[in-house]
mmCIF file of C-alpha atoms in Angstrom:
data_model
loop_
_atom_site.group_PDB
_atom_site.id
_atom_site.type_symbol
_atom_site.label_atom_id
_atom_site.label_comp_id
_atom_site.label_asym_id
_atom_site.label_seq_id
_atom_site.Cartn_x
_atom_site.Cartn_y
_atom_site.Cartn_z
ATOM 1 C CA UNK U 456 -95.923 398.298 -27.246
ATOM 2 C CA UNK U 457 -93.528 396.654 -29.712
ATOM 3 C CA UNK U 458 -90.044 397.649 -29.244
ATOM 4 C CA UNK U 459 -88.028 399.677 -31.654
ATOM 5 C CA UNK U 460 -85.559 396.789 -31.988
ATOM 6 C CA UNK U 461 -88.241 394.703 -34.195
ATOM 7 C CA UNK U 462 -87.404 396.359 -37.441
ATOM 8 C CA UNK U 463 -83.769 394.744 -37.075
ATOM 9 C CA UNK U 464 -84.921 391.193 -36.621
ATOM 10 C CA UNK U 465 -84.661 388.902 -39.938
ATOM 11 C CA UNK U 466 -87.400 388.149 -41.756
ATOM 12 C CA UNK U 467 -89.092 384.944 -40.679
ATOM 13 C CA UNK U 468 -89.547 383.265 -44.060
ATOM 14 C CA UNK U 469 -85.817 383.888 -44.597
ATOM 15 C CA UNK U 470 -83.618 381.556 -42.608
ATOM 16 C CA UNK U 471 -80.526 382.363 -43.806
ATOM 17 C CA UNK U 472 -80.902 385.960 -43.065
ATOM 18 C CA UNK U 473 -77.921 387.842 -41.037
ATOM 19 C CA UNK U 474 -79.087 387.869 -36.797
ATOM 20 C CA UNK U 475 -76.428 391.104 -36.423
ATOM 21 C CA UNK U 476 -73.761 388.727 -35.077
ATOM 22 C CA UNK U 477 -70.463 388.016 -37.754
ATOM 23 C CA UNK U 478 -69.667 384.499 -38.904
ATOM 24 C CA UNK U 479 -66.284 383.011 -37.406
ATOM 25 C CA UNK U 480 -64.072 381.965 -40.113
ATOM 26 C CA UNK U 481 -60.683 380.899 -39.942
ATOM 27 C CA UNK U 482 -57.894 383.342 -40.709
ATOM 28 C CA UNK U 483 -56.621 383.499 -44.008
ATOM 29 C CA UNK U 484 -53.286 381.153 -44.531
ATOM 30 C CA UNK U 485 -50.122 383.601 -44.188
ATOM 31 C CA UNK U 486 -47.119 383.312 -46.144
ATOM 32 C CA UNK U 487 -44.201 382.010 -43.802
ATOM 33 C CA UNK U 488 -41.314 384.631 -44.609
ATOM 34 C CA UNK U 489 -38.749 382.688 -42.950
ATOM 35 C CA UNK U 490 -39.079 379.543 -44.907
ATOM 36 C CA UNK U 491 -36.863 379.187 -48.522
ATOM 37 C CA UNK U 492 -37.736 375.931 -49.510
ATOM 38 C CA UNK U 493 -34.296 375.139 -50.456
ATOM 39 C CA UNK U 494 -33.253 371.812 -51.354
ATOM 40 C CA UNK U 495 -30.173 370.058 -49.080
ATOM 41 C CA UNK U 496 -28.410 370.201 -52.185
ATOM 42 C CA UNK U 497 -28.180 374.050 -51.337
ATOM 43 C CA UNK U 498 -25.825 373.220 -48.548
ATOM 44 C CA UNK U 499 -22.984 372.074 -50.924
ATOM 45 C CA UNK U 500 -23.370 375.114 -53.244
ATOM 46 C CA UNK U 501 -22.795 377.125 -49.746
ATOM 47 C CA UNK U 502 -19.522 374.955 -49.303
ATOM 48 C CA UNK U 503 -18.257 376.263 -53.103
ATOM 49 C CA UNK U 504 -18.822 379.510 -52.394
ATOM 50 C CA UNK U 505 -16.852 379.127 -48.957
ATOM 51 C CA UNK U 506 -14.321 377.606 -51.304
ATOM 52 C CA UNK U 507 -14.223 380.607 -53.704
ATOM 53 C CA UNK U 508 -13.815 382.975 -50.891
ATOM 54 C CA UNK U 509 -11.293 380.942 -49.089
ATOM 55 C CA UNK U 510 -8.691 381.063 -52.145
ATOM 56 C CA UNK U 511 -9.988 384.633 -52.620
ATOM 57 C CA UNK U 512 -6.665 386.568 -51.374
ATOM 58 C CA UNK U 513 -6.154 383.182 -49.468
ATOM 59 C CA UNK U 514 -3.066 384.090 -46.700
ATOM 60 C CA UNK U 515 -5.714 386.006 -44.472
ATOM 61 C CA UNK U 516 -7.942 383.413 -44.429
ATOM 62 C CA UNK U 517 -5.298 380.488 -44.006
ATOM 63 C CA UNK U 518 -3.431 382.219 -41.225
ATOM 64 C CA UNK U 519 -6.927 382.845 -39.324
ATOM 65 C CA UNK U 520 -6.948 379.181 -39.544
ATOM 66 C CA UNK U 521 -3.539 378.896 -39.007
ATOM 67 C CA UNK U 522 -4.344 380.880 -35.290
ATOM 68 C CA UNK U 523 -7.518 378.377 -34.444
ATOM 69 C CA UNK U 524 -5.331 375.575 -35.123
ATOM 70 C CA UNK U 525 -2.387 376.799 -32.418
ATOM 71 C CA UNK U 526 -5.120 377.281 -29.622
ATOM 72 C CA UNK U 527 -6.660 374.830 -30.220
ATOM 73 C CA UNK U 528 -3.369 372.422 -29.878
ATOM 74 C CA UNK U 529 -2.017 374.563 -27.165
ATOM 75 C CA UNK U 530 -5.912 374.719 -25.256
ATOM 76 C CA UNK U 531 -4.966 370.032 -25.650
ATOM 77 C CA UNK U 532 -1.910 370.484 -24.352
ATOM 78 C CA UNK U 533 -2.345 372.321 -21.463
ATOM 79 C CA UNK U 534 -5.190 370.152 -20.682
ATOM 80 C CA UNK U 535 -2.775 367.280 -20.525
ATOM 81 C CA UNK U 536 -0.435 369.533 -18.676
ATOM 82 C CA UNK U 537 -2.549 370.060 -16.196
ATOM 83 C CA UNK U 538 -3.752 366.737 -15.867
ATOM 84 C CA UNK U 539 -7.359 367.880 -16.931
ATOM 85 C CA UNK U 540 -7.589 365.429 -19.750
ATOM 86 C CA UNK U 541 -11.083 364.235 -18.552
ATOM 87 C CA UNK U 542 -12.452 366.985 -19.877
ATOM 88 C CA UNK U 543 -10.913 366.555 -24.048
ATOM 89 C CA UNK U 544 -13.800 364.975 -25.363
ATOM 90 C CA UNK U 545 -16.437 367.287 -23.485
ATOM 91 C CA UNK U 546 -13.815 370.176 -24.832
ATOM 92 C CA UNK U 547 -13.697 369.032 -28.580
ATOM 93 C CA UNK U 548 -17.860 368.788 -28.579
ATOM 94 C CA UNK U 549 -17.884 372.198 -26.804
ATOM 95 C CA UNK U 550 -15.965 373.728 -29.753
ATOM 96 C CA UNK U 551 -18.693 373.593 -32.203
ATOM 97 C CA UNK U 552 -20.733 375.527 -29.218
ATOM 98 C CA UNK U 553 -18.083 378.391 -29.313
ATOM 99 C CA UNK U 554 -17.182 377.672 -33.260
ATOM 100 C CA UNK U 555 -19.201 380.096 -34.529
ATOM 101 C CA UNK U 556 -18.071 383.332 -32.206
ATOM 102 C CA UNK U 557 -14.517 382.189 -33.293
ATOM 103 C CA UNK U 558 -14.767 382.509 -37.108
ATOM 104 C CA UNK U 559 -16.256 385.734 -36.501
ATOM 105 C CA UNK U 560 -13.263 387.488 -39.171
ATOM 106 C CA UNK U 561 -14.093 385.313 -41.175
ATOM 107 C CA UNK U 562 -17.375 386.594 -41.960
ATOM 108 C CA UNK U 563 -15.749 390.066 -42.243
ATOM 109 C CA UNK U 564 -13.809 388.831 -45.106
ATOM 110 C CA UNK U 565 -16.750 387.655 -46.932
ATOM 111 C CA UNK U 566 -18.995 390.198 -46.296
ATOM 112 C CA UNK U 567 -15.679 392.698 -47.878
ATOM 113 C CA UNK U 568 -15.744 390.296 -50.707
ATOM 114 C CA UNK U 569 -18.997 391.212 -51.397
ATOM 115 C CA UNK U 570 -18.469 394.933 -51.428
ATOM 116 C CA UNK U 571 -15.681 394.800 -53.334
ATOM 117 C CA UNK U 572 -13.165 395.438 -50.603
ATOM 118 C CA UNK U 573 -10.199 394.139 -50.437
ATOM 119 C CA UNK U 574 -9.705 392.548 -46.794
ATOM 120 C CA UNK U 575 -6.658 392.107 -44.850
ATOM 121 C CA UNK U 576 -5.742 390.227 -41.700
ATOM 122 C CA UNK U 577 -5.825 392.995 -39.289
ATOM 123 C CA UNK U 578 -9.681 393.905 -40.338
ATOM 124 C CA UNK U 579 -10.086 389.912 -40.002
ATOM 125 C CA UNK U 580 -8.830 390.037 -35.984
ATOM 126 C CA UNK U 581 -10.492 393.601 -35.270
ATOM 127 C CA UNK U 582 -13.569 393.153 -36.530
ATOM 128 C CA UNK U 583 -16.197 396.083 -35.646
ATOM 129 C CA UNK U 584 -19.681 394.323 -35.434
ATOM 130 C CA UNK U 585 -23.010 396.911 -36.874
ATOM 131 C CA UNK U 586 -24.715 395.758 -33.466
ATOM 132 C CA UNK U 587 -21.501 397.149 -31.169
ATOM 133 C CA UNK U 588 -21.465 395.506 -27.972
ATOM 134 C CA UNK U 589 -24.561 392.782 -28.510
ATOM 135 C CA UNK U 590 -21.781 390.615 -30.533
ATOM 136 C CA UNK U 591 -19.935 390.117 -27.129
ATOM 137 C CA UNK U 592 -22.908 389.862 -25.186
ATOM 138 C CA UNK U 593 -23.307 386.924 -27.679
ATOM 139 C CA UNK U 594 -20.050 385.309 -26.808
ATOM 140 C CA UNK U 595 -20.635 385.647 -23.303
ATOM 141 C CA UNK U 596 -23.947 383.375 -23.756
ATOM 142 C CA UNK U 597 -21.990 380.976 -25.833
ATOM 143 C CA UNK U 598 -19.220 380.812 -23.405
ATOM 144 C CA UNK U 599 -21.211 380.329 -20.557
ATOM 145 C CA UNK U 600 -22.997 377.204 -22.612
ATOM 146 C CA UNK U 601 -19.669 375.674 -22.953
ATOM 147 C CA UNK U 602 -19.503 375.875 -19.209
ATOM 148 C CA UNK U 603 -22.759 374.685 -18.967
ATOM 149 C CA UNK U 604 -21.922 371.493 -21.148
ATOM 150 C CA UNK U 605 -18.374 370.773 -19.790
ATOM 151 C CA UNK U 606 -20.266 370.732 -15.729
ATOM 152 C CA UNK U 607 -22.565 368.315 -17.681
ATOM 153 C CA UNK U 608 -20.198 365.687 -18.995
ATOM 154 C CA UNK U 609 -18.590 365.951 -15.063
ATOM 155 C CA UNK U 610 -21.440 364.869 -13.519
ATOM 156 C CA UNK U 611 -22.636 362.071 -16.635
ATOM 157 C CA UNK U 612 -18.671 360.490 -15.821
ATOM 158 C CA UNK U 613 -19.884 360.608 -11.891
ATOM 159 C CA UNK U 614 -23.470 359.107 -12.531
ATOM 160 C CA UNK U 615 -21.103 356.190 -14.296
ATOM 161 C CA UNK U 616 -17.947 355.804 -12.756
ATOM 162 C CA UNK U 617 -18.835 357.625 -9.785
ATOM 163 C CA UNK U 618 -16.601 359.901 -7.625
ATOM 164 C CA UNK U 619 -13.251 359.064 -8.435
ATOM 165 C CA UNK U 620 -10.427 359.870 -10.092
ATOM 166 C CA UNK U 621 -9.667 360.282 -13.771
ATOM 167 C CA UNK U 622 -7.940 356.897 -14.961
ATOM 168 C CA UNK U 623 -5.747 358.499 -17.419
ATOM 169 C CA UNK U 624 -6.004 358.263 -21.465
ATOM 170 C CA UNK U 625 -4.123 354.929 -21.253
ATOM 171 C CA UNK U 626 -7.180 353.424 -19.481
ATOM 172 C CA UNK U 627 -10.144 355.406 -20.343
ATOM 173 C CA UNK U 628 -10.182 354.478 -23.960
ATOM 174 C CA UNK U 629 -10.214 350.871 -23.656
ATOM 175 C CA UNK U 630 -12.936 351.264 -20.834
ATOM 176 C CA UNK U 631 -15.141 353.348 -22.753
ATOM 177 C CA UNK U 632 -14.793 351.021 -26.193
ATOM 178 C CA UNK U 633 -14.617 347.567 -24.117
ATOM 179 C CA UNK U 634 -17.125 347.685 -21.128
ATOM 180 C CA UNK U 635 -21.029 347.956 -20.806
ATOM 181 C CA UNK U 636 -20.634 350.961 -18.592
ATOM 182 C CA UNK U 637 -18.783 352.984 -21.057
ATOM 183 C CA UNK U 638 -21.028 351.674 -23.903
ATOM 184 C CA UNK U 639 -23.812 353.194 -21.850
ATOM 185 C CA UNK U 640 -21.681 356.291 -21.094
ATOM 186 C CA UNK U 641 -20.735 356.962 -24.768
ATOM 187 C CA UNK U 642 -24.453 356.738 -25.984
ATOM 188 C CA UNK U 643 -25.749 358.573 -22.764
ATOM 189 C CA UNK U 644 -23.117 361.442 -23.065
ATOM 190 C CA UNK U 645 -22.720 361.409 -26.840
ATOM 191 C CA UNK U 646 -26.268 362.010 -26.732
ATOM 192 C CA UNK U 647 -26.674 365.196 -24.101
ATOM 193 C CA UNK U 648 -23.438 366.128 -25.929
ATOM 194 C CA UNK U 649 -25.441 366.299 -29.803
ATOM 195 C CA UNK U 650 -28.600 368.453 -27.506
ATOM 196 C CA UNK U 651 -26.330 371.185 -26.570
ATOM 197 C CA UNK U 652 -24.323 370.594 -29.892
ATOM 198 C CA UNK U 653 -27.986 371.484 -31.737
ATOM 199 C CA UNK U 654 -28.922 373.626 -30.091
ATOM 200 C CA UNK U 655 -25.850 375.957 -29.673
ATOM 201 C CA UNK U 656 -25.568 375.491 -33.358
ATOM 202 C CA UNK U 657 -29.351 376.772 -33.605
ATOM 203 C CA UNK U 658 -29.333 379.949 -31.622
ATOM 204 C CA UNK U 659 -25.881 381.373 -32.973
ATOM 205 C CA UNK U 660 -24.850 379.759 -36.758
ATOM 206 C CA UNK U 661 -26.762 382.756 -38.189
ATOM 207 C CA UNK U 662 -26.698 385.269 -34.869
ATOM 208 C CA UNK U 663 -22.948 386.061 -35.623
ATOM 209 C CA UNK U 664 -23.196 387.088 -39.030
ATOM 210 C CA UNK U 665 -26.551 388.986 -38.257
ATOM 211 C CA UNK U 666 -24.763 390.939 -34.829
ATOM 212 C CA UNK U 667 -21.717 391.515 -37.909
ATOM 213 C CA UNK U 668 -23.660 393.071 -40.660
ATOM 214 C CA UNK U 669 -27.148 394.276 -38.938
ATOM 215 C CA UNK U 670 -27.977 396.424 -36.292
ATOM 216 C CA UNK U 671 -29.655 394.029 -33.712
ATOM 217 C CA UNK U 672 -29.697 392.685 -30.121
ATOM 218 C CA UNK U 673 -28.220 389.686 -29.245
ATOM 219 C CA UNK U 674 -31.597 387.965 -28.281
ATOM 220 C CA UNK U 675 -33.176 389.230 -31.175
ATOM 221 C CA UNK U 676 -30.435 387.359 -33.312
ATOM 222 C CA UNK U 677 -30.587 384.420 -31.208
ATOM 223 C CA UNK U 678 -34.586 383.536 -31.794
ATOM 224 C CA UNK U 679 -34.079 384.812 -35.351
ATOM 225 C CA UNK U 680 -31.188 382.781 -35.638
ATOM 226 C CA UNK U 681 -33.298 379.530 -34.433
ATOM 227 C CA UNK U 682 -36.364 380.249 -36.113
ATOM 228 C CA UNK U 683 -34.612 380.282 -39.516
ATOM 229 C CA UNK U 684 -32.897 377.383 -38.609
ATOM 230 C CA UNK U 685 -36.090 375.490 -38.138
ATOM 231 C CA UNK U 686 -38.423 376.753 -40.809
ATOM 232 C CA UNK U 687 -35.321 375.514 -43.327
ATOM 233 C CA UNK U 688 -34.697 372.582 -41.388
ATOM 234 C CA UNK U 689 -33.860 369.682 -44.326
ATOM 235 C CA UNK U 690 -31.175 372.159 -45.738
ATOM 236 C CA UNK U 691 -29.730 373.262 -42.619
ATOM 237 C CA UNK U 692 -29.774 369.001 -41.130
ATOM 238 C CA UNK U 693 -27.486 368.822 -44.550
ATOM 239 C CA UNK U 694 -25.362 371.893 -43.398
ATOM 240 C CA UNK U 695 -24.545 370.758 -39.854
ATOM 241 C CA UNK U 696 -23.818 367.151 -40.853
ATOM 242 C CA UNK U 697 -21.472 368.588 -43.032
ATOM 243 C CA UNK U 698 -19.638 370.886 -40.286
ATOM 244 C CA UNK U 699 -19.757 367.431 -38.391
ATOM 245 C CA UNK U 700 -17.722 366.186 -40.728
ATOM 246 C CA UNK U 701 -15.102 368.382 -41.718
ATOM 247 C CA UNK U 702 -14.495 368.685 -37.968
ATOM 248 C CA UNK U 703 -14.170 365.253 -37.290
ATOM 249 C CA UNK U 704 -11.481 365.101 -39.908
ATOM 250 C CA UNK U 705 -9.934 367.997 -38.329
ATOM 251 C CA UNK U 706 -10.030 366.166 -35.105
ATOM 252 C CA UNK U 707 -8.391 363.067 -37.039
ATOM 253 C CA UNK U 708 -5.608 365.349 -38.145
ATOM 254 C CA UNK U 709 -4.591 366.282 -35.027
ATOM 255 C CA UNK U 710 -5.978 369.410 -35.579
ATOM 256 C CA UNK U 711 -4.143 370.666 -38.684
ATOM 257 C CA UNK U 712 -6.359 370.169 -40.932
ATOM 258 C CA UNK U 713 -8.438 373.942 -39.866
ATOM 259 C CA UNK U 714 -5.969 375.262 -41.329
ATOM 260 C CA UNK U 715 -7.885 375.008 -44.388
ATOM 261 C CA UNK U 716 -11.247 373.332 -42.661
ATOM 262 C CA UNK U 717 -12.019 376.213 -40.540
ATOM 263 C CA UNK U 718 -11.785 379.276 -42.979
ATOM 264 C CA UNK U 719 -13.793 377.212 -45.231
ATOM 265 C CA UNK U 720 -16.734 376.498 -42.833
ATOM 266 C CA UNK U 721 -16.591 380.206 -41.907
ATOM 267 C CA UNK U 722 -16.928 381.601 -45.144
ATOM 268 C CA UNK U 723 -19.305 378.894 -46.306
ATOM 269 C CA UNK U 724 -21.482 380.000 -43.264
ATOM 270 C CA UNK U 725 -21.801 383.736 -44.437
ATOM 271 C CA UNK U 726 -23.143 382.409 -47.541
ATOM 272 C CA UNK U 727 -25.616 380.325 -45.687
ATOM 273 C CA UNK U 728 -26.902 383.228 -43.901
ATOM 274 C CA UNK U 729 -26.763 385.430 -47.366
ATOM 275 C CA UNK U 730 -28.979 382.956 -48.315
ATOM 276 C CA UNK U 731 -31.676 382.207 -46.093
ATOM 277 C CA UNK U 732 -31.343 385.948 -44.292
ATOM 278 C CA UNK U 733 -32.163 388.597 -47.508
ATOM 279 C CA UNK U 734 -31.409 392.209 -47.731
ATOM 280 C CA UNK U 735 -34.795 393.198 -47.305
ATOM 281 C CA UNK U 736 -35.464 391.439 -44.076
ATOM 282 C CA UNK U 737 -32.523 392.845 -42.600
ATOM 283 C CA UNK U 738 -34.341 396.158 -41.536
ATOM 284 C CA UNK U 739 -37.664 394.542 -40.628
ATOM 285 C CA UNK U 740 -38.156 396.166 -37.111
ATOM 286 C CA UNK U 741 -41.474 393.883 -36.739
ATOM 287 C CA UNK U 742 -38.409 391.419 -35.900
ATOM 288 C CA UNK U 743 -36.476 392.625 -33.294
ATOM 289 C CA UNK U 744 -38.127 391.110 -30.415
ATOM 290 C CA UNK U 745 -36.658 392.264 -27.417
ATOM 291 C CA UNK U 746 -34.426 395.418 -27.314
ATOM 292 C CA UNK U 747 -33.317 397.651 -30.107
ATOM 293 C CA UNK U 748 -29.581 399.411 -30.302
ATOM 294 C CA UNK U 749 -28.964 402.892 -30.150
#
């Protein structure tokens, strides 16, 4: 006896009849929400609107740079002091790790711009971040990847020079500029130095403003943070080769010149995040991948 399953089999003069088992197809091509397709051009338009909202009520913003530039000068002096001066050039890369936790206010004052608030200094330095406590959880990370960097370039100068004592400034310049070794040690710690410098830059240029204005975890903010970062990639290369630069200039003015560099970068950095972060992704919870704030 013929079983009762016959009546489903296909027709044998139809080939192309359905055997009860679905096709595999490939899944439809989704739209990649994180991506702007923004020119690099976008990155200089981010650097006027830091402008704007620099000489926007200026004296809060130019005595917030005003403060970086002291501790900075007094964090190089007391290296000296100290006799600790091995570790200035690992300490000048490891401010762009910890750059963007500092200018912090300064993302308060452009985010009260843009409600029409007026802001003052003493908002700038007590700034009350919509995530609460995952802002400093934040700056513990960042701080503890400065560390991480600054036990690095201690044990690139040993792999080089070995274990021995810090020549002094005198010496260590010409060595570094005149002598294969230091060639190699420049190129070998310049590099390692621009990793850490990426990738800090990557997990926290757009973490700070989110922990500021939305209510998020720090980890959340941190892959968010990267992922935008690499989905925009030609426009953000332009944006941190311009922080590069500024800094180095600040560097080359013995520091003074944050006075005016560092309020700029901060406020142009807001923008960037305005940009590439929208209102209405703000309160995607699809997005917050680890956990969420009470």
């Amino acid at each position: 006896m013929l079983s009762d399953h016959t009546d489903s089999l296909p027709p044998a003069d139809n080939p192309n009849a359905s055997d009860g088992i679905p096709k595999v197809v490939p899944p439809l091509p989704r739209e990649n929400q994180l991506a702007r397709d923004l020119p690099w051009r976008t990155a200089l338009h981010w650097l006027r609107q830091g402008w704007s909202d620099l000489w926007t009520n200026p004296l809060p913003s130019l005595l917030y740079g005003f403060g970086v530039f002291v501790i900075s000068a007094l964090i190089v002096w007391a290296l000296f002091l100290f006799e600790y001066e091995y570790a200035l050039f690992p300490a000048l890369a490891g401010f762009m790790v910890v750059g963007p936790m500092i200018a912090s206010g300064l993302y308060e004052k452009s985010r009260l711009l843009e409600a029409s608030e007026r802001p003052t200094f003493a908002r700038m330095i007590f700034v009350r971040p919509k995530s609460g406590y995952q802002a400093w959880f934040m700056g513990v990370m960042l701080l503890c990847l400065l560390l991480l960097w600054l036990r690095s370039a201690v044990l690139i100068w040993a792999l080089f020079f070995g274990i021995n004592p810090f020549p002094g400034t005198d010496e260590i310049v010409p060595m570094l500029f005149t002598t294969p070794t230091g060639w190699a040690l420049l190129l070998v710690g310049g590099s390692v130095g621009a990793l850490f410098a990426a990738f800090s830059f990557a997990i926290s240029v757009f973490a700070m403003p989110m922990l500021l204005k939305e209510k998020t975890d720090a980890l959340s903010a941190l892959g968010i943070s990267m992922a935008t970062v690499w989905n925009n990639l030609s426009v953000m290369i332009a944006w941190g080769a311009i922080v590069l630069v500024l800094f180095a200039v600040s560097v080359a003015t013995a520091f003074i010149g944050l006075i005016v560099i560092f309020p700029l970068l901060g406020h142009a950095t807001w923008h960037a995040y305005r940009t590439l972060r929208p209102d209405e992704r703000q309160d995607g919870e699809a997005e917050r991948m680890f956990i969420r704030p009470a």
